[in-house]
PDB file of C-alpha atoms in Angstrom:
ATOM      1  CA  ARG A   1       0.000   0.000   0.000  1.00  0.00           C
ATOM      2  CA  ARG A   2       1.145   3.490  -0.670  1.00  0.00           C
ATOM      3  CA  ALA A   3       2.097   6.078   1.889  1.00  0.00           C
ATOM      4  CA  GLU A   4      -0.935   8.277   1.198  1.00  0.00           C
ATOM      5  CA  GLU A   5      -3.081   5.339   2.276  1.00  0.00           C
ATOM      6  CA  LYS A   6      -1.048   4.527   5.341  1.00  0.00           C
ATOM      7  CA  GLU A   7       1.236   6.398   7.669  1.00  0.00           C
ATOM      8  CA  SER A   8       0.818  10.119   7.818  1.00  0.00           C
ATOM      9  CA  MET A   9      -2.624  11.087   6.567  1.00  0.00           C
ATOM     10  CA  ALA A  10      -1.055  14.556   6.584  1.00  0.00           C
ATOM     11  CA  SER A  11      -4.136  16.721   6.051  1.00  0.00           C
ATOM     12  CA  THR A  12      -3.393  20.234   4.793  1.00  0.00           C
ATOM     13  CA  GLU A  13      -6.599  22.234   4.384  1.00  0.00           C
ATOM     14  CA  PRO A  14      -6.314  25.713   2.880  1.00  0.00           C
ATOM     15  CA  LEU A  15      -6.334  28.459   5.511  1.00  0.00           C
ATOM     16  CA  PRO A  16      -7.929  31.917   5.318  1.00  0.00           C
ATOM     17  CA  GLN A  17      -5.641  34.407   3.613  1.00  0.00           C
ATOM     18  CA  HIS A  18      -5.179  36.505   6.762  1.00  0.00           C
ATOM     19  CA  ILE A  19      -3.748  33.518   8.678  1.00  0.00           C
ATOM     20  CA  MET A  20      -0.116  32.996   7.684  1.00  0.00           C
ATOM     21  CA  ALA A  21       0.327  29.525   9.129  1.00  0.00           C
ATOM     22  CA  LEU A  22       0.076  25.920   8.069  1.00  0.00           C
ATOM     23  CA  ALA A  23      -1.299  23.327  10.496  1.00  0.00           C
ATOM     24  CA  ILE A  24      -0.115  19.760   9.905  1.00  0.00           C
ATOM     25  CA  LYS A  25      -1.523  16.785  11.799  1.00  0.00           C
ATOM     26  CA  LEU A  26       0.337  13.481  11.527  1.00  0.00           C
ATOM     27  CA  ARG A  27      -1.510  10.263  12.308  1.00  0.00           C
ATOM     28  CA  ALA A  28      -0.007   6.781  12.225  1.00  0.00           C
ATOM     29  CA  ASP A  29      -1.905   3.885  10.670  1.00  0.00           C
ATOM     30  CA  ASN A  30      -2.428   0.915  12.996  1.00  0.00           C
ATOM     31  CA  ASP A  31      -0.604  -1.455  10.648  1.00  0.00           C
ATOM     32  CA  PHE A  32       2.719   0.247  11.351  1.00  0.00           C
ATOM     33  CA  TYR A  33       2.685  -0.455  15.104  1.00  0.00           C
ATOM     34  CA  SER A  34       1.871  -3.455  17.266  1.00  0.00           C
ATOM     35  CA  GLN A  35      -1.788  -3.484  18.321  1.00  0.00           C
ATOM     36  CA  ILE A  36      -1.454  -6.379  20.795  1.00  0.00           C
ATOM     37  CA  HIS A  37      -1.831  -3.974  23.745  1.00  0.00           C
ATOM     38  CA  HIS A  38      -5.072  -2.512  22.395  1.00  0.00           C
ATOM     39  CA  LEU A  39      -6.508  -5.955  21.655  1.00  0.00           C
ATOM     40  CA  HIS A  40      -5.660  -7.208  25.164  1.00  0.00           C
ATOM     41  CA  GLN A  41      -7.082  -4.016  26.654  1.00  0.00           C
ATOM     42  CA  ARG A  42     -10.423  -4.767  25.011  1.00  0.00           C
ATOM     43  CA  GLY A  43     -10.319  -8.454  25.917  1.00  0.00           C
ATOM     44  CA  TRP A  44     -10.245  -9.436  22.242  1.00  0.00           C
ATOM     45  CA  GLU A  45      -8.463 -12.382  20.697  1.00  0.00           C
ATOM     46  CA  LEU A  46      -5.416 -11.706  18.532  1.00  0.00           C
ATOM     47  CA  THR A  47      -6.989 -12.208  15.129  1.00  0.00           C
ATOM     48  CA  PRO A  48      -6.887 -10.245  11.847  1.00  0.00           C
ATOM     49  CA  GLN A  49     -10.651  -9.807  12.067  1.00  0.00           C
ATOM     50  CA  ASN A  50     -10.387  -8.069  15.452  1.00  0.00           C
ATOM     51  CA  MET A  51      -7.545  -5.943  14.118  1.00  0.00           C
ATOM     52  CA  GLU A  52      -9.875  -4.641  11.430  1.00  0.00           C
ATOM     53  CA  MET A  53     -12.428  -3.699  14.108  1.00  0.00           C
ATOM     54  CA  LEU A  54     -10.037  -1.362  15.947  1.00  0.00           C
ATOM     55  CA  GLU A  55     -10.632   2.338  15.434  1.00  0.00           C
ATOM     56  CA  PRO A  56      -7.998   3.888  13.129  1.00  0.00           C
ATOM     57  CA  PHE A  57      -4.911   5.849  14.181  1.00  0.00           C
ATOM     58  CA  LEU A  58      -4.681   4.481  17.727  1.00  0.00           C
ATOM     59  CA  PRO A  59      -1.916   5.988  19.906  1.00  0.00           C
ATOM     60  CA  CYS A  60       1.023   3.899  21.019  1.00  0.00           C
ATOM     61  CA  PRO A  61       0.594   2.677  24.623  1.00  0.00           C
ATOM     62  CA  LYS A  62       2.623   4.028  27.528  1.00  0.00           C
ATOM     63  CA  GLU A  63       4.820   2.000  29.861  1.00  0.00           C
ATOM     64  CA  ALA A  64       3.202   1.590  33.245  1.00  0.00           C
ATOM     65  CA  ASP A  65       6.335   2.275  35.315  1.00  0.00           C
ATOM     66  CA  SER A  66       7.917   5.156  33.402  1.00  0.00           C
ATOM     67  CA  GLY A  67       5.005   6.665  31.498  1.00  0.00           C
ATOM     68  CA  ARG A  68       7.096   6.684  28.334  1.00  0.00           C
ATOM     69  CA  VAL A  69       5.517   5.838  25.001  1.00  0.00           C
ATOM     70  CA  ALA A  70       6.197   2.207  24.068  1.00  0.00           C
ATOM     71  CA  ILE A  71       6.872   2.139  20.335  1.00  0.00           C
ATOM     72  CA  HIS A  72       6.734  -1.392  18.951  1.00  0.00           C
ATOM     73  CA  LYS A  73       6.962  -1.184  15.179  1.00  0.00           C
ATOM     74  CA  THR A  74       5.858  -3.925  12.809  1.00  0.00           C
ATOM     75  CA  GLY A  75       8.685  -3.235  10.357  1.00  0.00           C
ATOM     76  CA  LEU A  76       6.613  -2.052   7.394  1.00  0.00           C
ATOM     77  CA  GLY A  77       8.564   1.155   6.740  1.00  0.00           C
ATOM     78  CA  SER A  78       6.762   3.609   9.009  1.00  0.00           C
ATOM     79  CA  SER A  79       9.432   6.323   8.935  1.00  0.00           C
ATOM     80  CA  ALA A  80       9.674   6.218   5.142  1.00  0.00           C
ATOM     81  CA  ALA A  81       5.890   6.328   4.801  1.00  0.00           C
ATOM     82  CA  LEU A  82       5.747   9.275   7.204  1.00  0.00           C
ATOM     83  CA  VAL A  83       8.375  11.260   5.313  1.00  0.00           C
ATOM     84  CA  THR A  84       6.922  10.372   1.919  1.00  0.00           C
ATOM     85  CA  SER A  85       3.329  11.258   2.737  1.00  0.00           C
ATOM     86  CA  LEU A  86       4.373  14.495   4.443  1.00  0.00           C
ATOM     87  CA  VAL A  87       6.503  15.519   1.454  1.00  0.00           C
ATOM     88  CA  GLY A  88       3.717  14.565  -0.946  1.00  0.00           C
ATOM     89  CA  ALA A  89       1.090  16.456   1.059  1.00  0.00           C
ATOM     90  CA  LEU A  90       3.182  19.635   1.163  1.00  0.00           C
ATOM     91  CA  LEU A  91       4.030  19.472  -2.543  1.00  0.00           C
ATOM     92  CA  ALA A  92       0.367  18.968  -3.442  1.00  0.00           C
ATOM     93  CA  PHE A  93      -0.892  21.642  -1.023  1.00  0.00           C
ATOM     94  CA  PHE A  94       1.401  24.317  -2.466  1.00  0.00           C
ATOM     95  CA  GLY A  95       0.541  23.269  -6.034  1.00  0.00           C
ATOM     96  CA  VAL A  96       4.044  22.111  -6.924  1.00  0.00           C
ATOM     97  CA  VAL A  97       2.869  18.733  -8.255  1.00  0.00           C
ATOM     98  CA  SER A  98      -0.270  16.892  -9.292  1.00  0.00           C
ATOM     99  CA  LEU A  99      -0.635  13.506  -7.596  1.00  0.00           C
ATOM    100  CA  PRO A 100      -3.155  10.676  -8.145  1.00  0.00           C
ATOM    101  CA  GLU A 101      -6.054  10.815  -5.705  1.00  0.00           C
ATOM    102  CA  MET A 102      -6.978   7.987  -3.357  1.00  0.00           C
ATOM    103  CA  VAL A 103     -10.510   6.553  -3.420  1.00  0.00           C
ATOM    104  CA  ASP A 104     -11.339   3.838  -0.873  1.00  0.00           C
ATOM    105  CA  GLY A 105      -7.670   2.976  -0.466  1.00  0.00           C
ATOM    106  CA  GLU A 106      -6.952   2.772  -4.188  1.00  0.00           C
ATOM    107  CA  GLU A 107      -5.440   5.312  -6.535  1.00  0.00           C
ATOM    108  CA  ALA A 108      -7.982   6.981  -8.813  1.00  0.00           C
ATOM    109  CA  LEU A 109      -5.787   6.679 -11.894  1.00  0.00           C
ATOM    110  CA  GLU A 110      -6.697   6.987 -15.524  1.00  0.00           C
ATOM    111  CA  GLU A 111      -7.356   3.632 -17.155  1.00  0.00           C
ATOM    112  CA  ASP A 112      -4.221   1.588 -17.902  1.00  0.00           C
ATOM    113  CA  MET A 113      -1.887   4.153 -16.347  1.00  0.00           C
ATOM    114  CA  THR A 114       1.509   2.654 -15.575  1.00  0.00           C
ATOM    115  CA  LEU A 115       3.432   3.541 -12.429  1.00  0.00           C
ATOM    116  CA  PRO A 116       7.188   3.528 -13.204  1.00  0.00           C
ATOM    117  CA  PRO A 117       8.563   7.018 -12.547  1.00  0.00           C
ATOM    118  CA  ALA A 118       9.097   9.508 -15.337  1.00  0.00           C
ATOM    119  CA  GLY A 119      12.804  10.139 -15.825  1.00  0.00           C
ATOM    120  CA  PHE A 120      13.794   6.673 -14.621  1.00  0.00           C
ATOM    121  CA  GLU A 121      15.260   4.108 -16.995  1.00  0.00           C
ATOM    122  CA  ASN A 122      12.012   2.231 -17.549  1.00  0.00           C
ATOM    123  CA  GLY A 123       9.478   4.898 -16.737  1.00  0.00           C
ATOM    124  CA  ASP A 124       9.223   7.064 -19.817  1.00  0.00           C
ATOM    125  CA  SER A 125       6.364   5.283 -21.560  1.00  0.00           C
ATOM    126  CA  ASP A 126       3.006   7.011 -21.870  1.00  0.00           C
ATOM    127  CA  GLU A 127       1.341   4.058 -23.603  1.00  0.00           C
ATOM    128  CA  GLY A 128      -2.107   2.833 -22.669  1.00  0.00           C
ATOM    129  CA  VAL A 129      -4.004   6.130 -22.315  1.00  0.00           C
ATOM    130  CA  ALA A 130      -6.327   6.873 -25.214  1.00  0.00           C
ATOM    131  CA  THR A 131      -7.721  10.361 -24.589  1.00  0.00           C
ATOM    132  CA  PRO A 132      -5.808  13.669 -24.674  1.00  0.00           C
ATOM    133  CA  ASP A 133      -7.080  14.574 -21.188  1.00  0.00           C
ATOM    134  CA  GLY A 134      -6.020  11.170 -19.904  1.00  0.00           C
ATOM    135  CA  MET A 135      -2.570  11.518 -21.444  1.00  0.00           C
ATOM    136  CA  GLU A 136      -2.140  14.968 -19.902  1.00  0.00           C
ATOM    137  CA  ASN A 137      -3.194  13.803 -16.423  1.00  0.00           C
ATOM    138  CA  ASN A 138      -1.080  10.679 -16.787  1.00  0.00           C
ATOM    139  CA  GLY A 139       2.003  12.746 -17.552  1.00  0.00           C
ATOM    140  CA  LYS A 140       1.330  15.201 -14.720  1.00  0.00           C
ATOM    141  CA  HIS A 141       0.804  12.400 -12.213  1.00  0.00           C
ATOM    142  CA  LYS A 142       3.931  10.529 -13.281  1.00  0.00           C
ATOM    143  CA  GLU A 143       5.980  13.715 -13.045  1.00  0.00           C
ATOM    144  CA  GLY A 144       4.419  14.482  -9.653  1.00  0.00           C
ATOM    145  CA  LEU A 145       5.257  11.019  -8.361  1.00  0.00           C
ATOM    146  CA  LYS A 146       8.813  11.388  -9.626  1.00  0.00           C
ATOM    147  CA  ILE A 147       9.313  14.718  -7.825  1.00  0.00           C
ATOM    148  CA  ALA A 148       7.711  13.447  -4.618  1.00  0.00           C
ATOM    149  CA  HIS A 149       9.879  10.319  -4.761  1.00  0.00           C
ATOM    150  CA  ASN A 150      13.152  12.144  -5.356  1.00  0.00           C
ATOM    151  CA  LEU A 151      12.556  14.766  -2.674  1.00  0.00           C
ATOM    152  CA  ALA A 152      11.341  12.192  -0.125  1.00  0.00           C
ATOM    153  CA  GLN A 153      14.436  10.061  -0.798  1.00  0.00           C
ATOM    154  CA  ILE A 154      16.702  13.006  -0.061  1.00  0.00           C
ATOM    155  CA  CYS A 155      14.808  13.916   3.119  1.00  0.00           C
ATOM    156  CA  HIS A 156      14.774  10.337   4.366  1.00  0.00           C
ATOM    157  CA  CYS A 157      18.453   9.790   3.578  1.00  0.00           C
ATOM    158  CA  TYR A 158      19.346  12.901   5.547  1.00  0.00           C
ATOM    159  CA  ALA A 159      17.113  11.967   8.498  1.00  0.00           C
ATOM    160  CA  GLN A 160      18.510   8.427   8.737  1.00  0.00           C
ATOM    161  CA  GLY A 161      22.158   9.286   8.339  1.00  0.00           C
ATOM    162  CA  LYS A 162      22.537   8.447   4.638  1.00  0.00           C
ATOM    163  CA  VAL A 163      22.109   4.682   5.078  1.00  0.00           C
ATOM    164  CA  GLY A 164      19.671   2.295   3.465  1.00  0.00           C
ATOM    165  CA  SER A 165      18.678   1.540  -0.114  1.00  0.00           C
ATOM    166  CA  GLY A 166      15.640   3.809  -0.438  1.00  0.00           C
ATOM    167  CA  PHE A 167      13.380   0.859  -1.249  1.00  0.00           C
ATOM    168  CA  ASP A 168      10.944   1.766   1.537  1.00  0.00           C
ATOM    169  CA  VAL A 169      10.462   5.295   0.176  1.00  0.00           C
ATOM    170  CA  SER A 170      10.103   3.955  -3.361  1.00  0.00           C
ATOM    171  CA  SER A 171       7.478   1.469  -2.149  1.00  0.00           C
ATOM    172  CA  ALA A 172       5.572   4.259  -0.414  1.00  0.00           C
ATOM    173  CA  ILE A 173       5.342   6.043  -3.771  1.00  0.00           C
ATOM    174  CA  TYR A 174       4.936   3.217  -6.294  1.00  0.00           C
ATOM    175  CA  GLY A 175       3.531   0.281  -4.339  1.00  0.00           C
ATOM    176  CA  SER A 176       4.801  -3.271  -4.864  1.00  0.00           C
ATOM    177  CA  HIS A 177       7.704  -3.468  -7.288  1.00  0.00           C
ATOM    178  CA  ILE A 178      11.183  -4.798  -8.002  1.00  0.00           C
ATOM    179  CA  TYR A 179      13.647  -2.051  -7.159  1.00  0.00           C
ATOM    180  CA  THR A 180      17.209  -1.113  -8.027  1.00  0.00           C
ATOM    181  CA  ARG A 181      18.569   1.661  -5.843  1.00  0.00           C
ATOM    182  CA  PHE A 182      19.875   4.990  -7.093  1.00  0.00           C
ATOM    183  CA  SER A 183      23.597   5.718  -7.182  1.00  0.00           C
ATOM    184  CA  ARG A 184      24.967   7.271  -4.009  1.00  0.00           C
ATOM    185  CA  ARG A 185      26.688   9.972  -6.055  1.00  0.00           C
ATOM    186  CA  LEU A 186      23.280  11.495  -6.902  1.00  0.00           C
ATOM    187  CA  VAL A 187      22.680  12.766  -3.377  1.00  0.00           C
ATOM    188  CA  GLY A 188      25.904  12.066  -1.455  1.00  0.00           C
ATOM    189  CA  LYS A 189      27.688  15.342  -2.188  1.00  0.00           C
ATOM    190  CA  PHE A 190      24.560  17.384  -1.491  1.00  0.00           C
ATOM    191  CA  LEU A 191      23.923  15.655   1.852  1.00  0.00           C
ATOM    192  CA  ASP A 192      27.543  16.129   2.887  1.00  0.00           C
ATOM    193  CA  GLY A 193      27.127  19.815   2.109  1.00  0.00           C
ATOM    194  CA  LEU A 194      24.065  19.970   4.365  1.00  0.00           C
ATOM    195  CA  ASP A 195      26.138  18.574   7.216  1.00  0.00           C
ATOM    196  CA  GLN A 196      28.650  21.373   6.694  1.00  0.00           C
ATOM    197  CA  GLU A 197      25.858  23.974   6.647  1.00  0.00           C
ATOM    198  CA  GLY A 198      25.082  23.196  10.283  1.00  0.00           C
ATOM    199  CA  SER A 199      21.699  22.939  11.998  1.00  0.00           C
ATOM    200  CA  SER A 200      20.051  25.947  10.369  1.00  0.00           C
ATOM    201  CA  SER A 201      16.343  25.397   9.637  1.00  0.00           C
ATOM    202  CA  SER A 202      16.560  27.280   6.325  1.00  0.00           C
ATOM    203  CA  LEU A 203      18.624  26.660   3.200  1.00  0.00           C
ATOM    204  CA  THR A 204      20.744  29.234   1.417  1.00  0.00           C
ATOM    205  CA  GLU A 205      19.752  30.196  -2.111  1.00  0.00           C
ATOM    206  CA  SER A 206      22.585  28.213  -3.674  1.00  0.00           C
ATOM    207  CA  VAL A 207      21.792  25.081  -1.621  1.00  0.00           C
ATOM    208  CA  SER A 208      18.100  25.422  -2.475  1.00  0.00           C
ATOM    209  CA  GLN A 209      18.944  25.562  -6.169  1.00  0.00           C
ATOM    210  CA  GLN A 210      21.140  22.469  -5.826  1.00  0.00           C
ATOM    211  CA  LEU A 211      18.200  20.662  -4.227  1.00  0.00           C
ATOM    212  CA  VAL A 212      15.856  21.666  -7.065  1.00  0.00           C
ATOM    213  CA  ASP A 213      18.382  20.536  -9.678  1.00  0.00           C
ATOM    214  CA  ILE A 214      18.797  17.123  -8.026  1.00  0.00           C
ATOM    215  CA  VAL A 215      15.049  16.565  -7.574  1.00  0.00           C
ATOM    216  CA  ASP A 216      14.312  17.570 -11.180  1.00  0.00           C
ATOM    217  CA  GLY A 217      17.216  15.552 -12.572  1.00  0.00           C
ATOM    218  CA  THR A 218      17.266  12.033 -14.006  1.00  0.00           C
ATOM    219  CA  TRP A 219      17.889   9.327 -11.418  1.00  0.00           C
ATOM    220  CA  ASP A 220      19.178   5.855 -12.202  1.00  0.00           C
ATOM    221  CA  SER A 221      16.790   3.927  -9.962  1.00  0.00           C
ATOM    222  CA  THR A 222      14.617   1.329 -11.647  1.00  0.00           C
ATOM    223  CA  VAL A 223      11.064   0.363 -10.735  1.00  0.00           C
ATOM    224  CA  THR A 224       9.343  -2.701 -12.175  1.00  0.00           C
ATOM    225  CA  PRO A 225       5.770  -3.201 -10.871  1.00  0.00           C
ATOM    226  CA  ILE A 226       5.020  -6.639  -9.408  1.00  0.00           C
ATOM    227  CA  ASN A 227       1.980  -8.246  -7.806  1.00  0.00           C
ATOM    228  CA  LEU A 228       1.393 -11.483  -5.958  1.00  0.00           C
ATOM    229  CA  PRO A 229      -0.370 -13.925  -8.284  1.00  0.00           C
ATOM    230  CA  PRO A 230      -4.026 -14.727  -7.518  1.00  0.00           C
ATOM    231  CA  GLY A 231      -4.367 -17.284  -4.741  1.00  0.00           C
ATOM    232  CA  LEU A 232      -0.987 -16.554  -3.131  1.00  0.00           C
ATOM    233  CA  GLU A 233      -1.091 -14.634   0.129  1.00  0.00           C
ATOM    234  CA  LEU A 234       1.738 -13.062   2.126  1.00  0.00           C
ATOM    235  CA  LEU A 235       1.254 -13.306   5.897  1.00  0.00           C
ATOM    236  CA  MET A 236       3.208 -11.325   8.489  1.00  0.00           C
ATOM    237  CA  ALA A 237       3.244 -11.794  12.262  1.00  0.00           C
ATOM    238  CA  ASP A 238       3.140  -9.083  14.921  1.00  0.00           C
ATOM    239  CA  VAL A 239       5.931  -9.961  17.356  1.00  0.00           C
ATOM    240  CA  CYS A 240       5.464  -6.768  19.403  1.00  0.00           C
ATOM    241  CA  GLY A 241       8.989  -5.642  18.660  1.00  0.00           C
ATOM    242  CA  GLY A 242      10.985  -3.742  16.138  1.00  0.00           C
ATOM    243  CA  SER A 243      14.393  -2.463  15.164  1.00  0.00           C
ATOM    244  CA  GLU A 244      16.097   0.844  14.552  1.00  0.00           C
ATOM    245  CA  SER A 245      16.697   0.998  10.803  1.00  0.00           C
ATOM    246  CA  PRO A 246      19.840   3.224  10.785  1.00  0.00           C
ATOM    247  CA  SER A 247      21.747   1.068  13.281  1.00  0.00           C
ATOM    248  CA  MET A 248      20.649  -2.147  11.577  1.00  0.00           C
ATOM    249  CA  ALA A 249      21.690  -0.843   8.152  1.00  0.00           C
ATOM    250  CA  LYS A 250      25.096   0.192   9.504  1.00  0.00           C
ATOM    251  CA  GLN A 251      25.609  -3.266  11.030  1.00  0.00           C
ATOM    252  CA  ILE A 252      24.757  -4.909   7.708  1.00  0.00           C
ATOM    253  CA  LEU A 253      27.171  -2.646   5.817  1.00  0.00           C
ATOM    254  CA  GLU A 254      29.899  -3.412   8.365  1.00  0.00           C
ATOM    255  CA  TRP A 255      29.221  -7.135   7.967  1.00  0.00           C
ATOM    256  CA  LYS A 256      29.419  -6.764   4.179  1.00  0.00           C
ATOM    257  CA  GLN A 257      32.764  -4.971   4.462  1.00  0.00           C
ATOM    258  CA  ASN A 258      34.241  -7.551   6.850  1.00  0.00           C
ATOM    259  CA  HIS A 259      33.059 -10.511   4.755  1.00  0.00           C
ATOM    260  CA  ARG A 260      33.789  -9.005   1.365  1.00  0.00           C
ATOM    261  CA  LYS A 261      36.128 -11.797   0.313  1.00  0.00           C
ATOM    262  CA  THR A 262      35.183 -15.457   0.673  1.00  0.00           C
ATOM    263  CA  GLY A 263      37.839 -17.765  -0.725  1.00  0.00           C
ATOM    264  CA  PHE A 264      38.615 -16.469  -4.205  1.00  0.00           C
ATOM    265  CA  LEU A 265      35.270 -14.666  -4.650  1.00  0.00           C
ATOM    266  CA  ASP A 266      34.543 -11.035  -3.762  1.00  0.00           C
ATOM    267  CA  ASP A 267      31.145 -10.203  -2.236  1.00  0.00           C
ATOM    268  CA  TYR A 268      30.037 -13.826  -2.527  1.00  0.00           C
ATOM    269  CA  TYR A 269      27.220 -13.598   0.016  1.00  0.00           C
ATOM    270  CA  TRP A 270      26.009 -10.277  -1.370  1.00  0.00           C
ATOM    271  CA  LYS A 271      25.954 -11.587  -4.933  1.00  0.00           C
ATOM    272  CA  ASP A 272      24.251 -14.794  -3.785  1.00  0.00           C
ATOM    273  CA  LEU A 273      21.572 -12.716  -2.050  1.00  0.00           C
ATOM    274  CA  LYS A 274      21.085 -10.768  -5.282  1.00  0.00           C
ATOM    275  CA  ARG A 275      20.648 -14.008  -7.203  1.00  0.00           C
ATOM    276  CA  CYS A 276      18.037 -15.188  -4.683  1.00  0.00           C
ATOM    277  CA  ASN A 277      16.134 -11.920  -4.978  1.00  0.00           C
ATOM    278  CA  LYS A 278      16.061 -12.229  -8.770  1.00  0.00           C
ATOM    279  CA  LYS A 279      14.848 -15.818  -8.494  1.00  0.00           C
ATOM    280  CA  ILE A 280      11.993 -14.775  -6.212  1.00  0.00           C
ATOM    281  CA  GLY A 281      11.003 -12.062  -8.679  1.00  0.00           C
ATOM    282  CA  THR A 282      11.036 -14.600 -11.512  1.00  0.00           C
ATOM    283  CA  LEU A 283       8.912 -17.032  -9.489  1.00  0.00           C
ATOM    284  CA  LEU A 284       6.280 -14.381  -8.800  1.00  0.00           C
ATOM    285  CA  THR A 285       6.156 -12.870 -12.277  1.00  0.00           C
ATOM    286  CA  ASP A 286       6.691 -15.934 -14.452  1.00  0.00           C
ATOM    287  CA  GLN A 287       6.264 -19.342 -12.834  1.00  0.00           C
ATOM    288  CA  PHE A 288       3.617 -18.509 -10.223  1.00  0.00           C
ATOM    289  CA  ALA A 289       1.808 -16.334 -12.757  1.00  0.00           C
ATOM    290  CA  SER A 290       1.456 -19.229 -15.193  1.00  0.00           C
ATOM    291  CA  ALA A 291      -2.005 -20.724 -15.693  1.00  0.00           C
ATOM    292  CA  PRO A 292      -1.227 -24.181 -14.159  1.00  0.00           C
ATOM    293  CA  ILE A 293       0.203 -22.647 -10.988  1.00  0.00           C
ATOM    294  CA  ARG A 294      -2.679 -20.160 -10.662  1.00  0.00           C
ATOM    295  CA  ASP A 295      -5.223 -22.944 -11.091  1.00  0.00           C
ATOM    296  CA  GLY A 296      -3.396 -25.063  -8.531  1.00  0.00           C
ATOM    297  CA  LEU A 297      -3.292 -22.203  -6.014  1.00  0.00           C
ATOM    298  CA  ARG A 298      -7.015 -21.651  -6.377  1.00  0.00           C
ATOM    299  CA  ARG A 299      -7.686 -25.375  -5.994  1.00  0.00           C
ATOM    300  CA  ASP A 300      -5.154 -26.470  -3.374  1.00  0.00           C
ATOM    301  CA  GLY A 301      -3.953 -23.246  -1.746  1.00  0.00           C
ATOM    302  CA  VAL A 302      -0.411 -23.098  -0.409  1.00  0.00           C
ATOM    303  CA  MET A 303      -0.024 -26.901  -0.415  1.00  0.00           C
ATOM    304  CA  ILE A 304       0.870 -26.762  -4.089  1.00  0.00           C
ATOM    305  CA  LEU A 305       3.950 -24.662  -3.325  1.00  0.00           C
ATOM    306  CA  ALA A 306       5.477 -27.430  -1.228  1.00  0.00           C
ATOM    307  CA  ASN A 307       5.240 -29.802  -4.175  1.00  0.00           C
ATOM    308  CA  ARG A 308       6.420 -27.413  -6.904  1.00  0.00           C
ATOM    309  CA  THR A 309       9.345 -25.547  -5.258  1.00  0.00           C
TER     310      THR A 309
END
């Protein structure tokens, strides 16, 4: 699901002209945080059906002894969704971009609109839209998504200490897809410059122009849409815990550096992981999408996977 549907719900209603202020209210979707406490509090069993019955945007519980907020994330990219939806809301509110609207949790897109970002390697096609109005809206929405994506990536990189692949931000914009990250050189120099600028809340004119140039530029990320085939479900468990993404990413990068050479091969584990990821993508898009597999999933459910994989 996309960020507009999930994390922030950053509502920005126009204010009277005489009020020079912008009020932003951030609300977190229940799916991003453990709801075990709220279910126990109501005496409900821990089931998906009861989860759906909870009122939306529940606050995180507080620890009984300290009174501090207990934040138990579910690991679905809450910080990226927050940054992305806030950036998108501000860009749309000030008329910088045109973004697809959400209707009942789904994007109200023109028929057959494709989602890969304009300016990316595989996102320049405008095929599939028949009417001039549809083509115009399609182009505006794709350009708006591109700008929101690029700016949110920069903001999130800066907030998290320039670690991570950016896949969570990309998912918040484009939904489910196969992703190749952008080159570090695209934003690295700019982010280093921000560190040298200090903690000022405003950017100089030259830095602002650099930011605009980067956001409007062509990035080398790739986005290939992907969906689970009919009959195949992905289940996730709420373990009432979570992790801090920056520290985890740094530990993984340190591990990669320390285990770079295995025997006579460089980056063996990393390359093997890449091969596994590609195989999973092929399974979902080709093998599992084939008619015999789809029919078997509808007939036998997940049991067929044990016999075919």
